[in-house]
Backbone as a printed PyTorch tensor [residue, N CA C, xyz], in Angstrom:
tensor([[[  0.8390,  -1.1700,   0.0000],
         [  0.0000,   0.0000,   0.0000],
         [  0.8950,   1.2470,   0.0000]],

        [[  0.5670,   2.2570,  -0.8320],
         [  1.3840,   3.4570,  -0.8590],
         [  1.3800,   4.1490,   0.5040]],

        [[  2.4580,   4.8650,   0.7860],
         [  2.5590,   5.5640,   2.0610],
         [  1.4200,   6.5500,   2.2390]],

        [[  1.0930,   7.2730,   1.1990],
         [  0.0300,   8.2670,   1.2570],
         [ -1.0350,   7.9090,   0.2230]],

        [[ -2.2420,   7.5050,   0.6380],
         [ -3.2620,   7.1110,  -0.3370],
         [ -3.7180,   8.2570,  -1.2270]],

        [[ -3.4160,   9.4980,  -0.8390],
         [ -3.7980,  10.6370,  -1.6760],
         [ -2.9690,  10.7140,  -2.9520]],

        [[ -1.8960,   9.9420,  -3.0230],
         [ -1.0360,   9.9780,  -4.2100],
         [ -1.8100,   9.5590,  -5.4640]],

        [[ -2.8520,   8.7440,  -5.3030],
         [ -3.6310,   8.3060,  -6.4610],
         [ -4.4680,   9.4330,  -7.0510]],

        [[ -4.6550,  10.5100,  -6.3150],
         [ -5.3630,  11.6740,  -6.8480],
         [ -4.3930,  12.7650,  -7.2930]],

        [[ -3.1230,  12.4570,  -7.3010],
         [ -2.0900,  13.4100,  -7.7110],
         [ -2.3090,  13.7860,  -9.1850]],

        [[ -2.1180,  15.0600,  -9.5220],
         [ -2.2880,  15.4750, -10.9300],
         [ -1.3410,  14.7650, -11.8950]],

        [[ -0.2670,  14.1880, -11.3880],
         [  0.6590,  13.4640, -12.2530],
         [  0.0700,  12.1850, -12.8170]],

        [[ -0.9750,  11.6650, -12.2040],
         [ -1.6370,  10.4600, -12.7170],
         [ -2.8500,  10.7880, -13.5820]],

        [[ -3.2320,  12.0540, -13.6590],
         [ -4.4160,  12.4320, -14.4370],
         [ -4.3120,  12.0300, -15.9110]],

        [[ -3.1430,  12.1670, -16.5730],
         [ -3.0710,  11.6960, -17.9650],
         [ -3.3500,  10.2010, -18.1070]],

        [[ -2.9630,   9.4000, -17.1320],
         [ -3.2510,   7.9630, -17.1670],
         [ -4.7450,   7.7190, -17.0460]],

        [[ -5.3950,   8.4150, -16.0930],
         [ -6.8480,   8.2510, -15.9420],
         [ -7.5770,   8.7350, -17.1900]],

        [[ -7.1200,   9.8510, -17.7770],
         [ -7.7390,  10.3620, -19.0050],
         [ -7.5790,   9.3730, -20.1460]],

        [[ -6.4290,   8.7160, -20.2180],
         [ -6.1830,   7.7160, -21.2580],
         [ -7.1630,   6.5480, -21.1440]],

        [[ -7.4030,   6.1130, -19.9070],
         [ -8.3450,   5.0110, -19.7020],
         [ -9.7560,   5.3970, -20.1310]],

        [[-10.1730,   6.5980, -19.7740],
         [-11.5150,   7.0540, -20.1480],
         [-11.6220,   7.2600, -21.6640]],

        [[-10.5700,   7.7820, -22.2870],
         [-10.5790,   7.9910, -23.7320],
         [-10.6950,   6.6590, -24.4680]],

        [[ -9.9580,   5.6680, -24.0140],
         [-10.0110,   4.3440, -24.6260],
         [-11.4030,   3.7340, -24.4820]],

        [[-11.9830,   3.8690, -23.3030],
         [-13.3210,   3.3290, -23.0620],
         [-14.3530,   4.0380, -23.9340]],

        [[-14.2530,   5.3580, -24.0660],
         [-15.1840,   6.1290, -24.8830],
         [-15.0560,   5.7440, -26.3590]],

        [[-13.8360,   5.5360, -26.8410],
         [-13.6450,   5.1270, -28.2330],
         [-14.2600,   3.7510, -28.4960]],

        [[-14.1320,   2.8470, -27.5430],
         [-14.7450,   1.5310, -27.7040],
         [-16.2650,   1.6390, -27.7000]],

        [[-16.8200,   2.5260, -26.8960],
         [-18.2650,   2.7130, -26.8840],
         [-18.7560,   3.2550, -28.2220]],

        [[-18.0360,   4.2270, -28.7860],
         [-18.4070,   4.7510, -30.1010],
         [-18.3290,   3.6640, -31.1720]],

        [[-17.3000,   2.8200, -31.0970],
         [-17.1720,   1.7260, -32.0690],
         [-18.3220,   0.7330, -31.9310]],

        [[-18.7270,   0.4310, -30.7060],
         [-19.8400,  -0.4960, -30.4910],
         [-21.1420,   0.0870, -31.0170]],

        [[-21.3710,   1.3670, -30.7890],
         [-22.5860,   2.0130, -31.3010],
         [-22.5460,   2.0530, -32.8310]],

        [[-21.3760,   2.3350, -33.4030],
         [-21.2420,   2.3230, -34.8680],
         [-21.5150,   0.9460, -35.4490]],

        [[-21.0070,  -0.0870, -34.8040],
         [-21.2730,  -1.4510, -35.2480],
         [-22.7580,  -1.7750, -35.1460]],

        [[-23.3940,  -1.2980, -34.0980],
         [-24.8320,  -1.5080, -33.9290],
         [-25.6030,  -0.8380, -35.0690]],

        [[-25.2320,   0.3940, -35.4030],
         [-25.9110,   1.1160, -36.4910],
         [-25.7150,   0.4040, -37.8290]],

        [[-24.5080,  -0.0690, -38.0880],
         [-24.2350,  -0.8040, -39.3190],
         [-25.0420,  -2.0960, -39.3770]],

        [[-25.1270,  -2.7850, -38.2590],
         [-25.8870,  -4.0340, -38.2070],
         [-27.3740,  -3.7790, -38.4260]],

        [[-27.9070,  -2.7230, -37.8340],
         [-29.3230,  -2.3880, -38.0520],
         [-29.5800,  -2.0030, -39.5010]],

        [[-28.6340,  -1.2980, -40.1180],
         [-28.7420,  -0.9620, -41.5310],
         [-28.7740,  -2.2320, -42.3840]],

        [[-27.9320,  -3.2090, -42.0470],
         [-27.9380,  -4.4830, -42.7670],
         [-29.2700,  -5.2090, -42.6090]],

        [[-29.8610,  -5.1330, -41.4360],
         [-31.1690,  -5.7600, -41.2250],
         [-32.2220,  -5.1030, -42.1150]],

        [[-32.2320,  -3.7800, -42.1580],
         [-33.2120,  -3.0600, -42.9820],
         [-33.0100,  -3.3850, -44.4540]],

        [[-31.7640,  -3.3660, -44.9230],
         [-31.4710,  -3.6840, -46.3230],
         [-31.8820,  -5.1230, -46.6390]],

        [[-31.5760,  -6.0380, -45.7390],
         [-31.9040,  -7.4460, -45.9620],
         [-33.3900,  -7.6990, -46.0190]],

        [[-34.1490,  -7.0400, -45.1630],
         [-35.6020,  -7.2590, -45.1450],
         [-36.2700,  -6.5950, -46.3420]],

        [[-35.8540,  -5.3760, -46.6900],
         [-36.5160,  -4.6720, -47.7910],
         [-36.1620,  -5.2550, -49.1500]],

        [[-34.9780,  -5.8020, -49.3090],
         [-34.5900,  -6.3640, -50.6110],
         [-34.7400,  -7.8810, -50.6540]],

        [[-35.2530,  -8.4450, -49.5870],
         [-35.5120,  -9.8820, -49.4710],
         [-34.2510, -10.7380, -49.5530]],

        [[-33.1280, -10.1650, -49.1920],
         [-31.8930, -10.9320, -49.0110],
         [-31.7830, -11.2220, -47.5130]],

        [[-32.3810, -12.3060, -47.1150],
         [-32.4720, -12.5870, -45.6950],
         [-31.1350, -12.9750, -45.0790]],

        [[-30.1680, -13.3230, -45.9130],
         [-28.8300, -13.5940, -45.3800],
         [-28.2410, -12.3030, -44.8110]],

        [[-28.4770, -11.1720, -45.4820],
         [-28.0160,  -9.8790, -44.9750],
         [-28.7030,  -9.5500, -43.6530]],

        [[-30.0000,  -9.8330, -43.5980],
         [-30.7380,  -9.5720, -42.3560],
         [-30.2200, -10.4560, -41.2200]],

        [[-29.9130, -11.7020, -41.5280],
         [-29.3730, -12.6170, -40.5180],
         [-27.9960, -12.1480, -40.0500]],

        [[-27.1570, -11.7340, -40.9920],
         [-25.8350, -11.2140, -40.6310],
         [-25.9710,  -9.9380, -39.8060]],

        [[-26.9140,  -9.0780, -40.1650],
         [-27.1610,  -7.8630, -39.3930],
         [-27.6530,  -8.1720, -37.9880]],

        [[-28.5130,  -9.1850, -37.8660],
         [-28.9970,  -9.5890, -36.5470],
         [-27.8690, -10.1100, -35.6780]],

        [[-26.9840, -10.9080, -36.2610],
         [-25.8350, -11.4240, -35.5040],
         [-24.9090, -10.2800, -35.1130]],

        [[-24.6720,  -9.3430, -36.0320],
         [-23.8280,  -8.1890, -35.7310],
         [-24.4350,  -7.2990, -34.6620]],

        [[-25.7550,  -7.0970, -34.7180],
         [-26.4250,  -6.2700, -33.7060],
         [-26.3590,  -6.9250, -32.3370]],

        [[-26.5070,  -8.2420, -32.3080],
         [-26.4070,  -8.9620, -31.0350],
         [-25.0000,  -8.8390, -30.4500]],

        [[-23.9840,  -9.0210, -31.3010],
         [-22.6000,  -8.8940, -30.8400],
         [-22.3060,  -7.4700, -30.3670]],

        [[-22.7900,  -6.4700, -31.0970],
         [-22.5550,  -5.0790, -30.7100],
         [-23.2660,  -4.7450, -29.4040]],

        [[-24.4730,  -5.2690, -29.2270],
         [-25.2030,  -5.0250, -27.9920],
         [-24.5030,  -5.6630, -26.8010]],

        [[-23.9860,  -6.8780, -26.9800],
         [-23.2440,  -7.5480, -25.9130],
         [-21.9810,  -6.7610, -25.5700]],

        [[-21.2620,  -6.2960, -26.6030],
         [-20.0340,  -5.5230, -26.3920],
         [-20.3480,  -4.2150, -25.6620]],

        [[-21.3960,  -3.5310, -26.0780],
         [-21.7720,  -2.2740, -25.4410],
         [-22.1900,  -2.4980, -23.9870]],

        [[-22.9280,  -3.5620, -23.7310],
         [-23.3140,  -3.8870, -22.3560],
         [-22.0780,  -4.1410, -21.5020]],

        [[-21.1300,  -4.8910, -22.0500],
         [-19.8880,  -5.1850, -21.3280],
         [-19.1120,  -3.9030, -21.0300]],

        [[-19.0460,  -2.9990, -22.0060],
         [-18.3300,  -1.7360, -21.8170],
         [-19.0010,  -0.8500, -20.7790]],

        [[-20.3230,  -0.8570, -20.7430],
         [-21.0370,   0.0020, -19.8100],
         [-21.0170,  -0.5350, -18.3830]],

        [[-20.8600,  -1.8420, -18.2260],
         [-20.8430,  -2.4070, -16.8750],
         [-19.4580,  -2.4090, -16.2510]],

        [[-18.4060,  -2.4210, -17.0540],
         [-17.0440,  -2.3980, -16.5210],
         [-16.6030,  -0.9530, -16.2990]],

        [[-15.9060,  -0.7180, -15.2200],
         [-15.3930,   0.6090, -14.8900],
         [-13.8780,   0.5170, -14.7070]],

        [[-13.0880,   0.6630, -15.7820],
         [-11.6440,   0.4810, -15.6670],
         [-10.9660,   1.5010, -14.7550]],

        [[-11.4670,   2.7140, -14.7320],
         [-10.8570,   3.7370, -13.8910],
         [-10.9890,   3.3720, -12.4190]],

        [[-12.1610,   2.9620, -12.0010],
         [-12.3630,   2.5550, -10.6030],
         [-11.5500,   1.2990, -10.2920]],

        [[-11.4900,   0.3690, -11.2570],
         [-10.7190,  -0.8550, -11.0460],
         [ -9.2520,  -0.5390, -10.8050]],

        [[ -8.6570,   0.3210, -11.6530],
         [ -7.2280,   0.6000, -11.5260],
         [ -6.9100,   1.4090, -10.2790]],

        [[ -7.7840,   2.3240,  -9.8970],
         [ -7.5460,   3.0640,  -8.6510],
         [ -7.5750,   2.1160,  -7.4550]],

        [[ -8.5340,   1.2150,  -7.4440],
         [ -8.6250,   0.2430,  -6.3470],
         [ -7.4300,  -0.7090,  -6.3820]],

        [[ -7.0610,  -1.1450,  -7.5840],
         [ -5.9450,  -2.0780,  -7.7370],
         [ -4.6380,  -1.4530,  -7.2490]],

        [[ -4.3760,  -0.2130,  -7.6220],
         [ -3.1520,   0.4620,  -7.2040],
         [ -3.1740,   0.8180,  -5.7190]],

        [[ -4.3660,   0.9870,  -5.1600],
         [ -4.4690,   1.2980,  -3.7330],
         [ -4.3270,   0.0400,  -2.8760]],

        [[ -4.9610,  -1.0660,  -3.3020],
         [ -5.0050,  -2.2590,  -2.4570],
         [ -3.9380,  -3.3000,  -2.7930]],

        [[ -3.5260,  -3.3880,  -4.0480],
         [ -2.5540,  -4.4050,  -4.4480],
         [ -1.4270,  -3.8140,  -5.2950]],

        [[ -0.7320,  -2.8040,  -4.8190],
         [  0.3150,  -2.2130,  -5.6580],
         [  1.4880,  -3.1600,  -5.8940]],

        [[  1.6910,  -4.1170,  -5.0040],
         [  2.8190,  -5.0380,  -5.1600],
         [  2.6220,  -6.0090,  -6.3190]],

        [[  1.4150,  -6.0820,  -6.8790],
         [  1.1990,  -6.9800,  -8.0200],
         [  1.8150,  -6.4160,  -9.3040]],

        [[  2.0690,  -5.1070,  -9.3580],
         [  2.7470,  -4.4970, -10.5060],
         [  4.2440,  -4.5730, -10.2340]],

        [[  4.9710,  -5.3110, -11.0800],
         [  6.3860,  -5.5270, -10.8200],
         [  7.3130,  -4.7730, -11.7800]],

        [[  6.7810,  -4.3330, -12.9180],
         [  7.6460,  -3.6780, -13.9010],
         [  6.8390,  -2.6350, -14.6400]],

        [[  7.3840,  -1.4430, -14.7700],
         [  6.7430,  -0.3420, -15.4720],
         [  7.7460,   0.2370, -16.4610]],

        [[  7.3220,   0.3480, -17.7120],
         [  8.2010,   1.0060, -18.6870],
         [  7.3610,   1.6850, -19.7540]],

        [[  7.9380,   2.6670, -20.3670],
         [  7.2710,   3.4130, -21.4170],
         [  8.0080,   3.2620, -22.7270]],

        [[  7.2670,   3.3960, -23.8070],
         [  7.8350,   3.2800, -25.1420],
         [  7.2930,   4.4300, -25.9770]],

        [[  8.1760,   5.2210, -26.5440],
         [  7.7690,   6.3420, -27.3980],
         [  7.9960,   5.9460, -28.8500]],

        [[  6.9570,   6.1220, -29.6580],
         [  7.0200,   5.7990, -31.0820],
         [  6.9230,   7.0910, -31.8740]],

        [[  7.9090,   7.3370, -32.7090],
         [  7.9050,   8.5230, -33.5590],
         [  7.7370,   8.0930, -35.0080]],

        [[  6.8560,   8.7680, -35.7050],
         [  6.6580,   8.4970, -37.1300],
         [  7.3820,   9.5880, -37.9110]],

        [[  8.3020,   9.1410, -38.7670],
         [  9.1450,  10.0850, -39.4840],
         [  9.2160,   9.7270, -40.9680]],

        [[  8.1380,   9.9760, -41.7230],
         [  8.2270,   9.7060, -43.1540],
         [  9.1670,  10.7060, -43.8310]],

        [[ 10.0450,  10.2090, -44.6590],
         [ 11.0260,  11.0180, -45.3930],
         [ 11.9190,  11.8290, -44.4650]],

        [[ 12.0900,  11.3780, -43.2260],
         [ 12.9780,  12.0380, -42.2840],
         [ 12.3650,  13.1900, -41.5230]],

        [[ 11.0770,  13.4780, -41.7500],
         [ 10.4070,  14.5650, -41.0410],
         [  9.5140,  13.9800, -39.9560]],

        [[  9.7350,  14.4430, -38.7400],
         [  8.9170,  13.9420, -37.6310],
         [  7.5040,  14.4940, -37.7730]],

        [[  6.5360,  13.5990, -37.9390],
         [  5.1480,  14.0320, -38.0910],
         [  4.3640,  13.8440, -36.7940]],

        [[  4.4520,  12.6840, -36.1990],
         [  3.7060,  12.4310, -34.9630],
         [  4.5520,  11.5980, -34.0170]],

        [[  4.1740,  11.6590, -32.7700],
         [  4.8080,  10.8220, -31.7520],
         [  3.7190,  10.3690, -30.7920]],

        [[  3.8420,   9.1470, -30.3380],
         [  2.9030,   8.6220, -29.3550],
         [  3.6920,   7.8210, -28.3290]],

        [[  3.1130,   7.6900, -27.1620],
         [  3.7800,   6.9630, -26.0910],
         [  2.8440,   5.8970, -25.5520]],

        [[  3.4230,   4.7990, -25.1160],
         [  2.6740,   3.7140, -24.5110],
         [  3.3110,   3.3780, -23.1750]],

        [[  2.4920,   3.3630, -22.1420],
         [  2.9410,   2.9850, -20.8110],
         [  2.5470,   1.5310, -20.5850]],

        [[  3.5180,   0.7130, -20.2150],
         [  3.2780,  -0.7140, -19.9800],
         [  3.3960,  -0.9990, -18.4880]],

        [[  2.3770,  -1.6480, -17.9430],
         [  2.4030,  -2.1170, -16.5590],
         [  2.3680,  -3.6330, -16.6030]],

        [[  3.3920,  -4.2760, -16.0510],
         [  3.5020,  -5.7300, -16.0660],
         [  3.2260,  -6.2480, -14.6630]],

        [[  2.2820,  -7.1810, -14.5760],
         [  1.9340,  -7.7610, -13.2800],
         [  2.7950,  -8.9790, -12.9960]],

        [[  2.7670,  -9.4120, -11.7430],
         [  3.5950, -10.5400, -11.3270],
         [  3.1750, -11.8520, -11.9760]],

        [[  1.9440, -11.9450, -12.4790],
         [  1.5150, -13.1610, -13.1790],
         [  1.8270, -13.1070, -14.6700]],

        [[  2.5020, -12.0500, -15.1320],
         [  2.9150, -11.9390, -16.5220],
         [  1.9550, -11.1520, -17.3980]],

        [[  0.8250, -10.7330, -16.8620],
         [ -0.1350,  -9.9670, -17.6490],
         [  0.3980,  -8.5610, -17.8770]],

        [[  0.2660,  -8.0880, -19.1200],
         [  0.7770,  -6.7720, -19.4910],
         [ -0.4040,  -5.8750, -19.8430]],

        [[ -0.4220,  -4.6740, -19.2700],
         [ -1.4520,  -3.6900, -19.5570],
         [ -0.7720,  -2.4970, -20.2160]],

        [[ -1.3250,  -2.0360, -21.3260],
         [ -0.7340,  -0.9240, -22.0630],
         [ -1.7260,   0.2270, -22.1320]],

        [[ -1.2170,   1.4370, -21.9430],
         [ -2.0410,   2.6300, -21.9630],
         [ -1.3920,   3.6560, -22.8710]],

        [[ -2.1660,   4.2260, -23.7710],
         [ -1.6630,   5.2370, -24.6890],
         [ -1.6410,   6.6060, -24.0380]],

        [[ -0.5000,   7.2810, -24.1340],
         [ -0.3290,   8.6090, -23.5580],
         [  0.3290,   9.5270, -24.5770]],

        [[  0.3710,  10.7990, -24.2500],
         [  1.1570,  11.7340, -25.0360],
         [  2.6150,  11.6040, -24.5870]],

        [[  3.5780,  11.7590, -25.4940],
         [  4.9900,  11.5900, -25.1160],
         [  5.4380,  12.5130, -23.9880]],

        [[  4.9440,  13.7450, -23.9650],
         [  5.3720,  14.6570, -22.9040],
         [  4.7340,  14.3230, -21.5600]],

        [[  3.6700,  13.5420, -21.5470],
         [  3.0230,  13.1390, -20.2990],
         [  3.6290,  11.8640, -19.7170]],

        [[  4.3360,  11.1000, -20.5360],
         [  4.8460,   9.8060, -20.1080],
         [  5.8010,   9.9320, -18.9150]],

        [[  6.7040,  10.8830, -18.9690],
         [  7.6830,  11.0340, -17.8810],
         [  7.0040,  11.4220, -16.5680]],

        [[  6.0230,  12.3240, -16.6420],
         [  5.2960,  12.7460, -15.4470],
         [  4.5520,  11.5720, -14.8130]],

        [[  3.8640,  10.7920, -15.6440],
         [  3.1120,   9.6480, -15.1260],
         [  4.0740,   8.6110, -14.5380]],

        [[  5.1810,   8.3640, -15.2050],
         [  6.1490,   7.3840, -14.7150],
         [  6.7490,   7.8170, -13.3860]],

        [[  7.0870,   9.1080, -13.2580],
         [  7.6350,   9.5950, -11.9870],
         [  6.6180,   9.4760, -10.8640]],

        [[  5.3580,   9.7560, -11.1640],
         [  4.3200,   9.6370, -10.1310],
         [  4.0870,   8.1780,  -9.7650]],

        [[  4.0740,   7.3020, -10.7760],
         [  3.9190,   5.8740, -10.5010],
         [  5.0910,   5.3290,  -9.6940]],

        [[  6.2530,   5.9300,  -9.8350],
         [  7.4210,   5.5190,  -9.0510],
         [  7.1560,   5.7310,  -7.5620]],

        [[  6.3780,   6.7450,  -7.2260],
         [  6.0110,   6.9710,  -5.8270],
         [  4.9000,   6.0200,  -5.3870]],

        [[  4.0080,   5.6520,  -6.3180],
         [  2.9060,   4.7380,  -5.9860],
         [  3.4130,   3.3070,  -5.8770]],

        [[  4.3600,   2.9430,  -6.7280],
         [  4.8840,   1.5750,  -6.8020],
         [  6.3850,   1.5600,  -6.5030]],

        [[  6.7970,   1.8180,  -5.2810],
         [  8.2330,   1.9010,  -4.9920],
         [  8.9620,   0.5650,  -5.1370]],

        [[  8.2610,  -0.5350,  -5.0630],
         [  8.8700,  -1.8630,  -5.1660],
         [  9.0650,  -2.2980,  -6.6120]],

        [[  8.3830,  -1.6650,  -7.5570],
         [  8.4350,  -2.0820,  -8.9610],
         [  9.7230,  -1.5990,  -9.6260]],

        [[ 10.1060,  -2.3170, -10.6790],
         [ 11.2550,  -1.8930, -11.4790],
         [ 10.7510,  -0.9810, -12.5880]],

        [[ 11.5090,   0.0590, -12.8720],
         [ 11.1150,   1.0350, -13.8780],
         [ 12.1490,   1.0760, -14.9830]],

        [[ 11.6740,   1.2180, -16.1960],
         [ 12.5480,   1.3270, -17.3480],
         [ 12.6790,   0.0050, -18.0790]],

        [[ 12.9050,   0.1210, -19.3890],
         [ 13.0310,  -1.0720, -20.2230],
         [ 14.4760,  -1.5330, -20.3010]],

        [[ 14.6630,  -2.8310, -20.2450],
         [ 15.9530,  -3.4520, -20.5680],
         [ 15.6520,  -4.8690, -21.0610]],

        [[ 16.4820,  -5.3950, -21.9490],
         [ 16.2490,  -6.7660, -22.4170],
         [ 16.2860,  -7.7890, -21.2830]],

        [[ 17.0930,  -7.5330, -20.2720],
         [ 17.1680,  -8.4540, -19.1370],
         [ 15.8520,  -8.4970, -18.3710]],

        [[ 15.2590,  -7.3240, -18.1620],
         [ 13.9680,  -7.2930, -17.4730],
         [ 12.8810,  -7.9510, -18.3060]],

        [[ 12.9340,  -7.7410, -19.6030],
         [ 11.9330,  -8.3780, -20.4560],
         [ 12.0720,  -9.8940, -20.4090]],

        [[ 13.2840, -10.3790, -20.4080],
         [ 13.5070, -11.8220, -20.3070],
         [ 13.0390, -12.3350, -18.9430]],

        [[ 13.2530, -11.5410, -17.9040],
         [ 12.8560, -11.9450, -16.5560],
         [ 11.3350, -12.0300, -16.4110]],

        [[ 10.6160, -11.0530, -16.9380],
         [  9.1780, -10.9850, -16.7060],
         [  8.3370, -11.6110, -17.8130]],

        [[  8.8260, -11.5950, -19.0440],
         [  8.0440, -12.1580, -20.1380],
         [  8.5740, -13.5060, -20.6040]],

        [[  9.8340, -13.7720, -20.3510],
         [ 10.4170, -15.0330, -20.7880],
         [ 10.9000, -15.0010, -22.2190]],

        [[ 10.8000, -13.8480, -22.8750],
         [ 11.2760, -13.6880, -24.2450],
         [ 11.6550, -12.2270, -24.4380]],

        [[ 12.4430, -11.9750, -25.4490],
         [ 12.8640, -10.6140, -25.7380],
         [ 12.2660, -10.1990, -27.0700]],

        [[ 11.5630,  -9.0590, -27.0660],
         [ 11.0070,  -8.5200, -28.2950],
         [ 12.1340,  -7.8860, -29.0870]],

        [[ 12.1950,  -8.1710, -30.3570],
         [ 13.2710,  -7.6420, -31.1860],
         [ 12.8750,  -6.2650, -31.7030]],

        [[ 13.0930,  -5.2230, -30.8750],
         [ 12.8100,  -3.8680, -31.2960],
         [ 13.8550,  -3.4320, -32.3060]],

        [[ 13.3950,  -2.8120, -33.3760],
         [ 14.3140,  -2.3240, -34.3910],
         [ 15.1420,  -1.1880, -33.7870]],

        [[ 16.4370,  -1.2510, -33.9540],
         [ 17.3210,  -0.2140, -33.4490],
         [ 17.8070,  -0.4620, -32.0370]],

        [[ 17.5000,  -1.6180, -31.4490],
         [ 17.9230,  -1.8900, -30.0780],
         [ 19.4410,  -1.9050, -29.9800]],

        [[ 20.1300,  -2.4940, -30.9630],
         [ 21.5920,  -2.5500, -30.9020],
         [ 22.1830,  -1.1480, -30.8960]],

        [[ 21.6360,  -0.2510, -31.7110],
         [ 22.1260,   1.1240, -31.7410],
         [ 21.8710,   1.7900, -30.3970]],

        [[ 20.7180,   1.5480, -29.7730],
         [ 20.3810,   2.1300, -28.4750],
         [ 21.3380,   1.6260, -27.4110]],

        [[ 21.6590,   0.3340, -27.4030],
         [ 22.5470,  -0.2330, -26.3980],
         [ 23.9750,   0.2870, -26.5480]],

        [[ 24.4240,   0.5800, -27.7820],
         [ 25.7760,   1.1040, -27.9780],
         [ 25.8950,   2.5210, -27.4480]],

        [[ 24.7900,   3.2740, -27.4770],
         [ 24.8230,   4.6710, -27.0270],
         [ 24.9930,   4.7200, -25.5120]],

        [[ 24.3990,   3.7920, -24.7940],
         [ 24.4590,   3.7930, -23.3200],
         [ 25.8400,   3.6640, -22.8120]]])
């Protein structure tokens, strides 16, 4: 348990909470879009007497409704706040990865992913802005003082049992 439970309301973790809500909202929009497409297929299938389209639309609408129900009943933000408050020792490794897209040598976009690895090997990834990654990682360092921070091939071998072959890793290791 963290020394101060108020650390979970620290502004340094707000980008992480916003990321979780943004991801959940995007999934809800996708489920509603799938539902609309499925209902459109049902209407097209019934009016043109292609009942296979109507059947496919019915199956799609059922799947979209189940997905939307699942999204509305799960609360990832509350789950993660409770998890970090009650079981912080289950997170054993935290690292971030920044991806830059540079077509023709011009940096166009950059995105960051925060990875939280649990002691059972489960990996959770959260999309952040690159400038927010350091702030969230520093704040998580106070929430999870027992966890290891930062990426290394040795840690990946220790926690995942395999090493991901990131392009440019050899160049990165020579710079260190």
